[in-house]
PDB file of C-alpha atoms and ligand atoms in Angstrom:
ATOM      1  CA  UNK W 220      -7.862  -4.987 -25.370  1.00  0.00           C
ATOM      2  CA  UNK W 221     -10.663  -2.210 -25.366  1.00  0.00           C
ATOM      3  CA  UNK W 222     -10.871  -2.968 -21.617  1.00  0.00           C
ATOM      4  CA  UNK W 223      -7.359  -2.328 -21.108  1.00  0.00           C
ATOM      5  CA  UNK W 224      -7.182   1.046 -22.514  1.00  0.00           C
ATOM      6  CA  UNK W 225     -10.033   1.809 -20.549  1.00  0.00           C
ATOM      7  CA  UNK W 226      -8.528   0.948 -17.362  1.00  0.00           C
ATOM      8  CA  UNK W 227      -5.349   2.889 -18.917  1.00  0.00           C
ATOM      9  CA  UNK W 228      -7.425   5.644 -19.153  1.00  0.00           C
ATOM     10  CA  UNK W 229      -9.263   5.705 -15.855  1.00  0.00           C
ATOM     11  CA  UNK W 230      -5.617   5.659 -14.075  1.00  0.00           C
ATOM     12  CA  UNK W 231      -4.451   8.035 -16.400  1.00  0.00           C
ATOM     13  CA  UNK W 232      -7.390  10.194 -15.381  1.00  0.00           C
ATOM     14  CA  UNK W 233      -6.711   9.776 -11.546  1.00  0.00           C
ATOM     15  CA  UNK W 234      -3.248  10.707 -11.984  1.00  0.00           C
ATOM     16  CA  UNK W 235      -4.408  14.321 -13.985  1.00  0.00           C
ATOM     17  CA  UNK W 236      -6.958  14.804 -10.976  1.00  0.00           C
ATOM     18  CA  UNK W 237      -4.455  14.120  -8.305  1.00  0.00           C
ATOM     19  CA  UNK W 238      -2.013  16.374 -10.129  1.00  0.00           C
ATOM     20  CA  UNK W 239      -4.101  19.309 -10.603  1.00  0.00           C
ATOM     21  CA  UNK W 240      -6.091  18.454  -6.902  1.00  0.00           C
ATOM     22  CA  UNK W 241      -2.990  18.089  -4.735  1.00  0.00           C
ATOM     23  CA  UNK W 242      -0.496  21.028  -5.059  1.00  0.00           C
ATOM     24  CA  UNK W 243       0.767  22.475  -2.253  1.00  0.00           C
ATOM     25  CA  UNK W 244       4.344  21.612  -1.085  1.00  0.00           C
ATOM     26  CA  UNK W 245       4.846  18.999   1.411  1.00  0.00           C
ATOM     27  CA  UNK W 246       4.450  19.955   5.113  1.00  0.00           C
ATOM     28  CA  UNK W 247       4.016  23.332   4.033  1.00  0.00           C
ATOM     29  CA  UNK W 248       1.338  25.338   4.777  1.00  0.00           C
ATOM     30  CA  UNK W 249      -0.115  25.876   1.119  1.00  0.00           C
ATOM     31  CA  UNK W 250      -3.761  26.606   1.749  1.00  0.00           C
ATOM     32  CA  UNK W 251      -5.267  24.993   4.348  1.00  0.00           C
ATOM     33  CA  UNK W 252      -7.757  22.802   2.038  1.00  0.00           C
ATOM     34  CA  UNK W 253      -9.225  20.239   3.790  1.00  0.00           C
ATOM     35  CA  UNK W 254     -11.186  19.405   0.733  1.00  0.00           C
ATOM     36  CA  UNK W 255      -8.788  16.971  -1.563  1.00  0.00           C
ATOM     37  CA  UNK W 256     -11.267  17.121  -4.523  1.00  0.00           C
ATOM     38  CA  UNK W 257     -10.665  20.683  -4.752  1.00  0.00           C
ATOM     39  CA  UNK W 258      -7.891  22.619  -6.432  1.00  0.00           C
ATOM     40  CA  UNK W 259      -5.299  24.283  -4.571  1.00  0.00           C
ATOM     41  CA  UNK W 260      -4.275  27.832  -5.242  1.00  0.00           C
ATOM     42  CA  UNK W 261      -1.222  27.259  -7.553  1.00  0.00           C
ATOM     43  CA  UNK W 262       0.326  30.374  -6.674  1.00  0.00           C
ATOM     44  CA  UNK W 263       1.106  28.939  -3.418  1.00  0.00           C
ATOM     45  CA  UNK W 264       3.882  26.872  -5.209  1.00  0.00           C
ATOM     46  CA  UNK W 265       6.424  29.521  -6.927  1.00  0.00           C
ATOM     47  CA  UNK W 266       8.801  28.809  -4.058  1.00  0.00           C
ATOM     48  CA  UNK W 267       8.786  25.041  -3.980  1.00  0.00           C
ATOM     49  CA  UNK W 268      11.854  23.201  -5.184  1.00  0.00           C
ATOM     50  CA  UNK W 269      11.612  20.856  -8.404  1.00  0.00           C
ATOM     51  CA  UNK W 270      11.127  17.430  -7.293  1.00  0.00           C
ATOM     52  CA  UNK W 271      13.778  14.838  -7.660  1.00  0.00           C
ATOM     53  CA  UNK W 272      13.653  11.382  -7.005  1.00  0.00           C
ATOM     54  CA  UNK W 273      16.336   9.205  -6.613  1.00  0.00           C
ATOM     55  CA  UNK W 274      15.546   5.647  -6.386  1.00  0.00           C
ATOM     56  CA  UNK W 275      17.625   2.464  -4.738  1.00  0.00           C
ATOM     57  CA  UNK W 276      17.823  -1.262  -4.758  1.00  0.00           C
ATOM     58  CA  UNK W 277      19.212  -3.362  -2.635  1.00  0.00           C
ATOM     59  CA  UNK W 278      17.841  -6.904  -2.017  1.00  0.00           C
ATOM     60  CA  UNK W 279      16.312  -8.859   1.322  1.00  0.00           C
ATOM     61  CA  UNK W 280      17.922 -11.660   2.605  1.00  0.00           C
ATOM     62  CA  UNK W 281      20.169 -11.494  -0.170  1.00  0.00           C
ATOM     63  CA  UNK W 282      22.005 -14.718  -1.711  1.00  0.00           C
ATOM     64  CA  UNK W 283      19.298 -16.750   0.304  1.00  0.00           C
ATOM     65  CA  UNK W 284      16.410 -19.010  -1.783  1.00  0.00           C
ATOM     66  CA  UNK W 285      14.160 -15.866  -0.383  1.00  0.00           C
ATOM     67  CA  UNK W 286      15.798 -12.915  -1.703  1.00  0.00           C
ATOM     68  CA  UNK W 287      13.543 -10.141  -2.952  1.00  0.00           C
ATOM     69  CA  UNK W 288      13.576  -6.683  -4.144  1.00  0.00           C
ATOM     70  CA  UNK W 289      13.497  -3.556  -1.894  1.00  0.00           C
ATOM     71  CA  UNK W 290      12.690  -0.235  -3.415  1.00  0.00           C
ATOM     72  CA  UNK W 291      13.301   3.134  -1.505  1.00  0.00           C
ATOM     73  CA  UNK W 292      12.121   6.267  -3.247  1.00  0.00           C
ATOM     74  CA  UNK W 293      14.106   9.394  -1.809  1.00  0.00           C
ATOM     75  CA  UNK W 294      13.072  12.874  -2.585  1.00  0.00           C
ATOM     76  CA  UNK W 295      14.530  16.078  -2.009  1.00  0.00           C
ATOM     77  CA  UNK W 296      11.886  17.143   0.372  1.00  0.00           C
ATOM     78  CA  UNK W 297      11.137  16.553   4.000  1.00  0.00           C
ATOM     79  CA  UNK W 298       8.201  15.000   4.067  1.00  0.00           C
ATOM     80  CA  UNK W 299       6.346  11.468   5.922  1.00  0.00           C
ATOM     81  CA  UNK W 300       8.472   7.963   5.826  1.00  0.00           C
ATOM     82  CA  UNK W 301       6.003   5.367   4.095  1.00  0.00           C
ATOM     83  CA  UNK W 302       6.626   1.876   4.184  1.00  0.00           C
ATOM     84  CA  UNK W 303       4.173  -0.170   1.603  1.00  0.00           C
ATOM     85  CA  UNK W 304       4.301  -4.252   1.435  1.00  0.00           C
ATOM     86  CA  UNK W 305       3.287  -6.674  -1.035  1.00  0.00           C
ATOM     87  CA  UNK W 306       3.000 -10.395  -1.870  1.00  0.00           C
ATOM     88  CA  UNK W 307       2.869 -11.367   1.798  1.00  0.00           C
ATOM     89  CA  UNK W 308      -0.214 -13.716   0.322  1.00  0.00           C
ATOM     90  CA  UNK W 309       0.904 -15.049  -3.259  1.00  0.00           C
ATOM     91  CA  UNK W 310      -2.446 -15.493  -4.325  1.00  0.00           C
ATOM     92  CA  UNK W 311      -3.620 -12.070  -3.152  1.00  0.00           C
ATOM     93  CA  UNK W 312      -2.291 -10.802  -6.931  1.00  0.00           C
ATOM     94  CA  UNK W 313      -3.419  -7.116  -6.947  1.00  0.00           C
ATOM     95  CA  UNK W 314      -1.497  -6.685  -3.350  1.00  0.00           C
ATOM     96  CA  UNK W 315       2.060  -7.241  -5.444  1.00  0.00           C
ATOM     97  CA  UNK W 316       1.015  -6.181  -8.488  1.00  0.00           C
ATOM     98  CA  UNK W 317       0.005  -2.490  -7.420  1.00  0.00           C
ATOM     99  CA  UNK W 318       3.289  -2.697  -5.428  1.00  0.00           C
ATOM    100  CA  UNK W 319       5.130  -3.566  -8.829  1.00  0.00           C
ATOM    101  CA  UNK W 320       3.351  -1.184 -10.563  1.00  0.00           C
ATOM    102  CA  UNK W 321       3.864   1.681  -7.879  1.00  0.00           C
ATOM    103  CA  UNK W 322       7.561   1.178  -8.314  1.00  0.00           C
ATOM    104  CA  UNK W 323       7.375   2.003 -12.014  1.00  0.00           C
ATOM    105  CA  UNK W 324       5.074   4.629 -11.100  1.00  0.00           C
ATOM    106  CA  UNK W 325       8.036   6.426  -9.079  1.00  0.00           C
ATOM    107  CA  UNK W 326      10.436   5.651 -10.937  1.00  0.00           C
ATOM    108  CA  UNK W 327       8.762   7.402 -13.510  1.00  0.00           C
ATOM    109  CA  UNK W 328       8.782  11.253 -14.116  1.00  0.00           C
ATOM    110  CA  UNK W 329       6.058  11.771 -16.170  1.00  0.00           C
ATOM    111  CA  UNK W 330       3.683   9.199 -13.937  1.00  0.00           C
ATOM    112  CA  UNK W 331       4.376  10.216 -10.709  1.00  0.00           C
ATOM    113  CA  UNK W 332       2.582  12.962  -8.894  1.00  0.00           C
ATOM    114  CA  UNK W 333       4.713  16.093  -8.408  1.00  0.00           C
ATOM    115  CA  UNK W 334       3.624  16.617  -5.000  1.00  0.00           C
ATOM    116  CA  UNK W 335       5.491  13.660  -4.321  1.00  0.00           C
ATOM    117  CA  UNK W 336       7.690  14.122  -0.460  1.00  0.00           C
ATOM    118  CA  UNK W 337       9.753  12.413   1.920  1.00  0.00           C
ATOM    119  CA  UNK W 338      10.597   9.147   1.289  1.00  0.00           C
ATOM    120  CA  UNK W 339       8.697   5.243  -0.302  1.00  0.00           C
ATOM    121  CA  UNK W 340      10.152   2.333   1.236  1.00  0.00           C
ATOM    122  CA  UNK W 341       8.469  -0.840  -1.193  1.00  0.00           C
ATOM    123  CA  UNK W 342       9.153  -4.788  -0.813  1.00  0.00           C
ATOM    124  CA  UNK W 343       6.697  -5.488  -3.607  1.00  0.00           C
ATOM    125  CA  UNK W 344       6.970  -9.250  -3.289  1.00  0.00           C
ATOM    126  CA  UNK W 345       7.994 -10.103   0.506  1.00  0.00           C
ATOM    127  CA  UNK W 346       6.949 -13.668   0.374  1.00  0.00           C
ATOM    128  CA  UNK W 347       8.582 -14.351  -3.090  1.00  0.00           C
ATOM    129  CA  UNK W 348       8.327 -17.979  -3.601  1.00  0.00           C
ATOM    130  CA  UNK W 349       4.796 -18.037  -2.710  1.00  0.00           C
ATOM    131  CA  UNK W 350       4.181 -14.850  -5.234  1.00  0.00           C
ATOM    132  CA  UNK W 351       5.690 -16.595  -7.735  1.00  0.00           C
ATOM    133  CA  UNK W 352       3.555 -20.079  -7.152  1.00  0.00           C
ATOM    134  CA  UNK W 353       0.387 -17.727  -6.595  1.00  0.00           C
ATOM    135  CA  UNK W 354      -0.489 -19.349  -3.366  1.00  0.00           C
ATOM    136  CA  UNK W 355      -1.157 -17.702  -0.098  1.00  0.00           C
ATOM    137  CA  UNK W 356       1.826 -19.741   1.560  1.00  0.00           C
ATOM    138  CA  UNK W 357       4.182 -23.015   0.285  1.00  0.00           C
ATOM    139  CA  UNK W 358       4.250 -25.680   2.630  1.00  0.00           C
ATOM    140  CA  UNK W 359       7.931 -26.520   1.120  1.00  0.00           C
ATOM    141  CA  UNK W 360      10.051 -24.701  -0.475  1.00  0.00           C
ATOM    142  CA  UNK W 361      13.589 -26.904  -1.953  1.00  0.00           C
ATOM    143  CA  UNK W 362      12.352 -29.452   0.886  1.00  0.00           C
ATOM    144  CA  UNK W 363      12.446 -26.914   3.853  1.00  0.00           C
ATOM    145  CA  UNK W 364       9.048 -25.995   5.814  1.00  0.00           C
ATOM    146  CA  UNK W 365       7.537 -22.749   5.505  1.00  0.00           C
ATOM    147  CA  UNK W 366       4.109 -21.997   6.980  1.00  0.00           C
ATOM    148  CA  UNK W 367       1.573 -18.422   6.947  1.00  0.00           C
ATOM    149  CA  UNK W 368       3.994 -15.673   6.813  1.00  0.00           C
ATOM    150  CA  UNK W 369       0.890 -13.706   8.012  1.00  0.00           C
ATOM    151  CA  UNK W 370       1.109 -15.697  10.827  1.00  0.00           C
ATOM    152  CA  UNK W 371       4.672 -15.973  12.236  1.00  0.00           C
ATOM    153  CA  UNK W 372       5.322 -12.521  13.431  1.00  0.00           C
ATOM    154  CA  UNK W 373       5.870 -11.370  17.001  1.00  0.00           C
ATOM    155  CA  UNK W 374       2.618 -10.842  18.691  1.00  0.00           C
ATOM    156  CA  UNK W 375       0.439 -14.077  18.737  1.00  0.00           C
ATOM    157  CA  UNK W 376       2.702 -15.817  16.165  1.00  0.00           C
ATOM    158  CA  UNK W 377       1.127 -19.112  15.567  1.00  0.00           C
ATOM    159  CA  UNK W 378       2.549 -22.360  17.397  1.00  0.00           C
ATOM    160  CA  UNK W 379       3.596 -23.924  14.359  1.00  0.00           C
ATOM    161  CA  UNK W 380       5.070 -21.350  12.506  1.00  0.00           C
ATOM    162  CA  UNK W 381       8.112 -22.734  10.514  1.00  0.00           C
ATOM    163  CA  UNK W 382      11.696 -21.331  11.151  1.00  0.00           C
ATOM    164  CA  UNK W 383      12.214 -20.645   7.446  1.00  0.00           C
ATOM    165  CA  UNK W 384       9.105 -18.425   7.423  1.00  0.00           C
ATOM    166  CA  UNK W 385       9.979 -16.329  10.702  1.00  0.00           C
ATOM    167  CA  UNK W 386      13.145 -15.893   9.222  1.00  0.00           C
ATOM    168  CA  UNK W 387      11.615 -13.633   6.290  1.00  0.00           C
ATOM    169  CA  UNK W 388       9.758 -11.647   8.883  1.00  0.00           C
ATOM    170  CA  UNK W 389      12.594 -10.828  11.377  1.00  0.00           C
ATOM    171  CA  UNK W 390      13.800  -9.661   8.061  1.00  0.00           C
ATOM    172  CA  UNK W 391      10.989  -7.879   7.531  1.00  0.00           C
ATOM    173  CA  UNK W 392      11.099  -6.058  10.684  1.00  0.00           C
ATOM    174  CA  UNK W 393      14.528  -5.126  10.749  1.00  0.00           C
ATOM    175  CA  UNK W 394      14.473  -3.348   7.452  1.00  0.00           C
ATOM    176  CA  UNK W 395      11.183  -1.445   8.291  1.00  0.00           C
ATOM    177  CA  UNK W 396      12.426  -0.308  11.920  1.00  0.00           C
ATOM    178  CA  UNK W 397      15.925   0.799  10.801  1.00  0.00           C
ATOM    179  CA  UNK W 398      13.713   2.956   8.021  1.00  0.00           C
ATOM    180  CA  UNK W 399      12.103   4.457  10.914  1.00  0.00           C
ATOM    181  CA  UNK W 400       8.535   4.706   9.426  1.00  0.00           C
ATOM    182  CA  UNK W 401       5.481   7.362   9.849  1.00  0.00           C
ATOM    183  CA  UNK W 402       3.404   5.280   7.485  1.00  0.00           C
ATOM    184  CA  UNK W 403       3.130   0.913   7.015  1.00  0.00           C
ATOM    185  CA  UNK W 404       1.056  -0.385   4.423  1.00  0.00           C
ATOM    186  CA  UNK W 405       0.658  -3.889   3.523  1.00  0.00           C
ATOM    187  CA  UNK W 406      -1.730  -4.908   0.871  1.00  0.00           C
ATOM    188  CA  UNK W 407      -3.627  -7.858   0.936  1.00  0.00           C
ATOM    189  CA  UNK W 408      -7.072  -9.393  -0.971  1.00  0.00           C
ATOM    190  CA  UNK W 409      -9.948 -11.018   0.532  1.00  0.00           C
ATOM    191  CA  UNK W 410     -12.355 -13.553  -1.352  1.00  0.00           C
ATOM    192  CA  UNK W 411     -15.077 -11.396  -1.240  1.00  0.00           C
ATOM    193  CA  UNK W 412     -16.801  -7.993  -0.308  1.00  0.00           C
ATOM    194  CA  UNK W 413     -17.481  -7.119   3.510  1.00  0.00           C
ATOM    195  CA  UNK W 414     -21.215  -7.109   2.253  1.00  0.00           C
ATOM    196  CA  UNK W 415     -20.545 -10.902   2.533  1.00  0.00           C
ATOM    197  CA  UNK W 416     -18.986 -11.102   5.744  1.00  0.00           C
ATOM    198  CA  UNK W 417     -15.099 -10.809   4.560  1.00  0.00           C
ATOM    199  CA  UNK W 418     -12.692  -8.385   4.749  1.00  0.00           C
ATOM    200  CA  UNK W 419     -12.721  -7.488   1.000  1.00  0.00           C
ATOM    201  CA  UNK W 420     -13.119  -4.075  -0.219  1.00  0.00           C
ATOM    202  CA  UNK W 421     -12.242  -2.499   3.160  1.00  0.00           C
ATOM    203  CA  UNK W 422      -9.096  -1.579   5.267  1.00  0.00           C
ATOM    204  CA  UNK W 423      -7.728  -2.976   8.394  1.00  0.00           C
ATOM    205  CA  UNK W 424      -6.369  -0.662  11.101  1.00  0.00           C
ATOM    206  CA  UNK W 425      -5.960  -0.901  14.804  1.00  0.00           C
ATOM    207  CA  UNK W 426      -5.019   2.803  15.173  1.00  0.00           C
ATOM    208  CA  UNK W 427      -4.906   6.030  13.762  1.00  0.00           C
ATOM    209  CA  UNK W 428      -8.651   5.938  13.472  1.00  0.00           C
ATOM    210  CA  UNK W 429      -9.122   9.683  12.408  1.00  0.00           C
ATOM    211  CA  UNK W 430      -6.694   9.552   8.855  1.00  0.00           C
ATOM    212  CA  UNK W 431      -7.866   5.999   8.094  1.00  0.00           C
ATOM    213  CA  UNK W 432     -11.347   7.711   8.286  1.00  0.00           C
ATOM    214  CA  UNK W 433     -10.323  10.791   6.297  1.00  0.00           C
ATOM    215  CA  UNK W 434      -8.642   8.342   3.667  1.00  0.00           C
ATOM    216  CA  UNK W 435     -11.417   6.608   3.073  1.00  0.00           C
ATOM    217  CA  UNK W 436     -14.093   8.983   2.884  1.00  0.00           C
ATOM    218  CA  UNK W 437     -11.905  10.868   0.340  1.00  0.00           C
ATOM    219  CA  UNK W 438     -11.572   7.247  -1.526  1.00  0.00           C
ATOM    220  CA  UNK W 439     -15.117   7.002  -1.627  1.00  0.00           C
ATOM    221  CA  UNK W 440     -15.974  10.409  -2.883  1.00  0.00           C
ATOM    222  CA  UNK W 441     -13.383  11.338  -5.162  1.00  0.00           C
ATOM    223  CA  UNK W 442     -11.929   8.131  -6.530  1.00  0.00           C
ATOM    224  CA  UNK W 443     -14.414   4.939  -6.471  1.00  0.00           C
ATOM    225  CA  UNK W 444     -15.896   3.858  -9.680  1.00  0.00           C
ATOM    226  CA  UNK W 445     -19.454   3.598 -10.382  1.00  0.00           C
ATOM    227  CA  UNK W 446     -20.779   0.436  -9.190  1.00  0.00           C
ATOM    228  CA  UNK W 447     -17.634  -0.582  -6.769  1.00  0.00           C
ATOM    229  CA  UNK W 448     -19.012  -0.636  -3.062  1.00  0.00           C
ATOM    230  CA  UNK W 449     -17.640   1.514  -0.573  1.00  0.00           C
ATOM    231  CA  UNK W 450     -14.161   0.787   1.330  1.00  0.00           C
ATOM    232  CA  UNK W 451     -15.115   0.607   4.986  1.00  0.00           C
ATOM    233  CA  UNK W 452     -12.291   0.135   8.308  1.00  0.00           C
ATOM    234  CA  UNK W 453     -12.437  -3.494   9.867  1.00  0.00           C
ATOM    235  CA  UNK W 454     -10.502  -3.177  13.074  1.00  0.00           C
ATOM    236  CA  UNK W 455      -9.194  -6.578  12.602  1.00  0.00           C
ATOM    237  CA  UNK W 456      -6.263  -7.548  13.018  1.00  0.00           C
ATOM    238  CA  UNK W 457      -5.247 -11.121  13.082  1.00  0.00           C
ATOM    239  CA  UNK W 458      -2.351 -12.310  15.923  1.00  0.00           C
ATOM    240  CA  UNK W 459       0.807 -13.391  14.319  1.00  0.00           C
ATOM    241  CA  UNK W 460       0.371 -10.888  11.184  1.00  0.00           C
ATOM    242  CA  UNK W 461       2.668  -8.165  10.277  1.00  0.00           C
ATOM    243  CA  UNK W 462      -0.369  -5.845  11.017  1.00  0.00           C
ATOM    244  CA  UNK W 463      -0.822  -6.695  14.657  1.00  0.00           C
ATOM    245  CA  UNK W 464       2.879  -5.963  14.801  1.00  0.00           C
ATOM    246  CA  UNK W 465       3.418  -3.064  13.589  1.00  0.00           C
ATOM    247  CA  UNK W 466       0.278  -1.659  14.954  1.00  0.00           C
ATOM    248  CA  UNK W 467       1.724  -2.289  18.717  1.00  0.00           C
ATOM    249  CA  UNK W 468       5.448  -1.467  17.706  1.00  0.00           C
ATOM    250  CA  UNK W 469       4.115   1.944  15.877  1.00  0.00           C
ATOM    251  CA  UNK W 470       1.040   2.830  18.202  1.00  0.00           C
ATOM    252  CA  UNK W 471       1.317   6.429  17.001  1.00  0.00           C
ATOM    253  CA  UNK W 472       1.805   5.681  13.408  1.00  0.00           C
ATOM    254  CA  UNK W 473      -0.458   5.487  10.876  1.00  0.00           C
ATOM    255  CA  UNK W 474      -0.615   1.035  10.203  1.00  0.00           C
ATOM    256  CA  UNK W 475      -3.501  -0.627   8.099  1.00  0.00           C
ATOM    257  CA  UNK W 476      -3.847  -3.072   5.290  1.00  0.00           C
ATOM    258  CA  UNK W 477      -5.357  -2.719   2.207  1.00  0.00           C
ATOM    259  CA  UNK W 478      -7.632  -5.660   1.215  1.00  0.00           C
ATOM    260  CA  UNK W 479      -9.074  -5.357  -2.186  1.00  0.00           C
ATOM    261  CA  UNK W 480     -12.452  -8.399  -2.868  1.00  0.00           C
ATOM    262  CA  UNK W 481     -11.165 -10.782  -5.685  1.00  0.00           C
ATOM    263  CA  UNK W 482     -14.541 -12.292  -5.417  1.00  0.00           C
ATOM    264  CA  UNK W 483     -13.052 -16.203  -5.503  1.00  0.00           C
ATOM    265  CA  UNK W 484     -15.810 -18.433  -6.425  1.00  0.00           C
ATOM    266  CA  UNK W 485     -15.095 -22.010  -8.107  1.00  0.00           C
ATOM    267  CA  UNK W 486     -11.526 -21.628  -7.542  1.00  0.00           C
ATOM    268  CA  UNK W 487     -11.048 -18.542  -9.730  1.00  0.00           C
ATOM    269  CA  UNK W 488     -11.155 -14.877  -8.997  1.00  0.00           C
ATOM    270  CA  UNK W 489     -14.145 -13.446 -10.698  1.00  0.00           C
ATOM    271  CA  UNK W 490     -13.251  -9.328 -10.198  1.00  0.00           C
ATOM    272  CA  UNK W 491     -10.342  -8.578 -13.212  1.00  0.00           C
ATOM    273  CA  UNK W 492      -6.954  -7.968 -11.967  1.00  0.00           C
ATOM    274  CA  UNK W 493      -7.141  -4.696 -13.153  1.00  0.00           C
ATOM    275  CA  UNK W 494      -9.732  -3.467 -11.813  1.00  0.00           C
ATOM    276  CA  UNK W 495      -8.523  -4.568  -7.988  1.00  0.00           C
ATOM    277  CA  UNK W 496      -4.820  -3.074  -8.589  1.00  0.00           C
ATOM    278  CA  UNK W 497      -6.653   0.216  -9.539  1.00  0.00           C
ATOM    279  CA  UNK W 498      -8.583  -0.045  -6.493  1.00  0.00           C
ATOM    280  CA  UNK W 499      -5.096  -0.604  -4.591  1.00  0.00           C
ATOM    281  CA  UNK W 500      -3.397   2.022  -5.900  1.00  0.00           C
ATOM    282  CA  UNK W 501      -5.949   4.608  -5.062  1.00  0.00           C
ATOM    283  CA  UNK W 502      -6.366   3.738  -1.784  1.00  0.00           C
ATOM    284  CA  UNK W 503      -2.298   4.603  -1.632  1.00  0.00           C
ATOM    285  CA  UNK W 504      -3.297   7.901  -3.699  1.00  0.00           C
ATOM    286  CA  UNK W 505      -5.865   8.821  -0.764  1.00  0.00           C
ATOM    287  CA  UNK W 506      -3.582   8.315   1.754  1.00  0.00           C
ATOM    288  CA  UNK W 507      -0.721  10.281  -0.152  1.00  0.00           C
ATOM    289  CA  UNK W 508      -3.252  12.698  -0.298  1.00  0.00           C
ATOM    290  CA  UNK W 509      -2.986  13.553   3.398  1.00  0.00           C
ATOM    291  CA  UNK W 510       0.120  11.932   4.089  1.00  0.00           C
ATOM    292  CA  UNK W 511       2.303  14.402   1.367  1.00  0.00           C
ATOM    293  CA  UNK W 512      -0.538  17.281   2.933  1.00  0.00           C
ATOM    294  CA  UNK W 513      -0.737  16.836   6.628  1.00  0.00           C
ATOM    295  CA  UNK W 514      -2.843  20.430   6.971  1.00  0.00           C
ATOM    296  CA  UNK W 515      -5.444  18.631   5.369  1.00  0.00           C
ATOM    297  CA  UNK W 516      -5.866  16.420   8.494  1.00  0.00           C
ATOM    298  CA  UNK W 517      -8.406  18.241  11.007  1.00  0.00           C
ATOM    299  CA  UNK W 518      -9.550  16.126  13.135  1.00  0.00           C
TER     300      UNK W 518
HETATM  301 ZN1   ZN I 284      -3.708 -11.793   2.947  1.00  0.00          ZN
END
């Protein structure tokens, strides 16, 4: 309980600094502060619209046994496209859990950030039967095959990748290339920290190599806890994963995954749930940070 109102707290927290540390208008040219830590002159906002947020639902592969939500967050302001993905691993919890949370996040006035532009596409649960079952993949689902939905995109998609399963990703890729997207997210969890060889606590990108930098050096400075290691870039990409997809449709775009450490040991995760959604979600927060303020990006 006391931990939970301490994590309440710390998000709470973020949320105040990213309010008062973010706000100039999207895409306009509010100051010119490359430093995200650092206030922006508030005067530069008198002419910036009130933001509004109108928020739709529709469902994937509706009516089928792997129907799932779809969230799209449209402002009144121009502003980046950004698609984020969850659940594409069931047991990777904090990946769906941030992307559940997120969506209450926007849909919220008083929790969202008010610099806020362009337009969230979220499928917080893509791979919904395996969310629900908390395992990275079901070998069956009502007696028909599935296999790694990680695995059965375009681009190196694995041999035996069941039908059922590439079905969800064309899917998949038809909603995210009729959104037409500047950003794609997808957020994953490793079983333990790149300081052990894994993938955990880092991101994975194959381009865009200057903002993944600048989002995770302002991660590291202005949102990690005490304690947490750094997030570090792991050009990684598997074949056959939505990543390695989108990263060759989108070579311009900004594409990366998010892959908190659960630190699984003796078939439990051993860093709290909370603690890795936080994690999550600020990564998203550092990459709003330049994505809702493109002068910030200098390099
Ligand atoms: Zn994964």
């Amino acid at each position: 309980m006391k931990k939970k109102s301490t994590y309440l707290l710390i998000i709470s927290l973020v949320f105040i600094i990213g309010l008062t540390s973010v706000l100039t208008a999207c895409g306009a040219n509010g100051g010119n502060d490359a430093d995200a830590s650092k206030p922006s002159n508030p005067t530069g906002d008198d002419n910036r619209e009130p933001l509004t947020v109108e928020h739709i639902t529709t469902k994937m592969l509706a009516g089928t046994r792997d129907e799932t939500e779809v969230h799209r967050f449209v402002t009144n302001r121009e502003g980046p496209r950004i698609v984020i993905v969850g659940g594409t691993h069931g047991d990777e919890k904090a990946g769906w859990s941030a992307a559940l949370k997120l969506v209450k996040i926007l849909d919220s006035e008083e929790k969202r950030r008010d610099d806020m532009c362009g337009e969230i596409l979220i499928i917080p649960q893509v791979n919904i039967n395996a969310d629900k079952a908390g395992k990275r993949y079901l070998s069956t689902v009502d007696g028909v095959a599935y296999s790694d939905f990680n695995r059965s995109f375009p681009n190196g998609r694995e041999s035996g990748a069941a039908a059922a399963t590439i079905k969800i990703s064309d899917a998949v890729i038809e909603i995210i290339e009729t959104f037409e997207p500047d950003y794609v997210v997808d957020l994953h969890e490793s079983r333990k920290s790149w300081e052990d060889g894994y993938l955990g606590n880092s991101v994975i990108s194959d381009n865009e190599p200057f903002f993944i930098e600048d989002m995770l050096i302002n991660y590291n400075d202005n949102y990690i806890e005490e304690g947490e290691p750094d997030f570090i870039n792991q050009p990684a990409v598997k074949n056959g994963s939505f990543s390695k997809y989108f990263s060759a449709r989108y070579p311009d775009k900004v594409v990366f995954t998010i892959e908190t450490n659960r630190e699984y040991a003796g078939g439990t995760d051993t860093i709290a749930l909370s603690v890795r959604v936080r994690q999550q979600l600020n990564i998203l927060n550092s990459m709003f940070d330049f994505a809702w303020h493109p002068e910030r990006i200098e390099a």
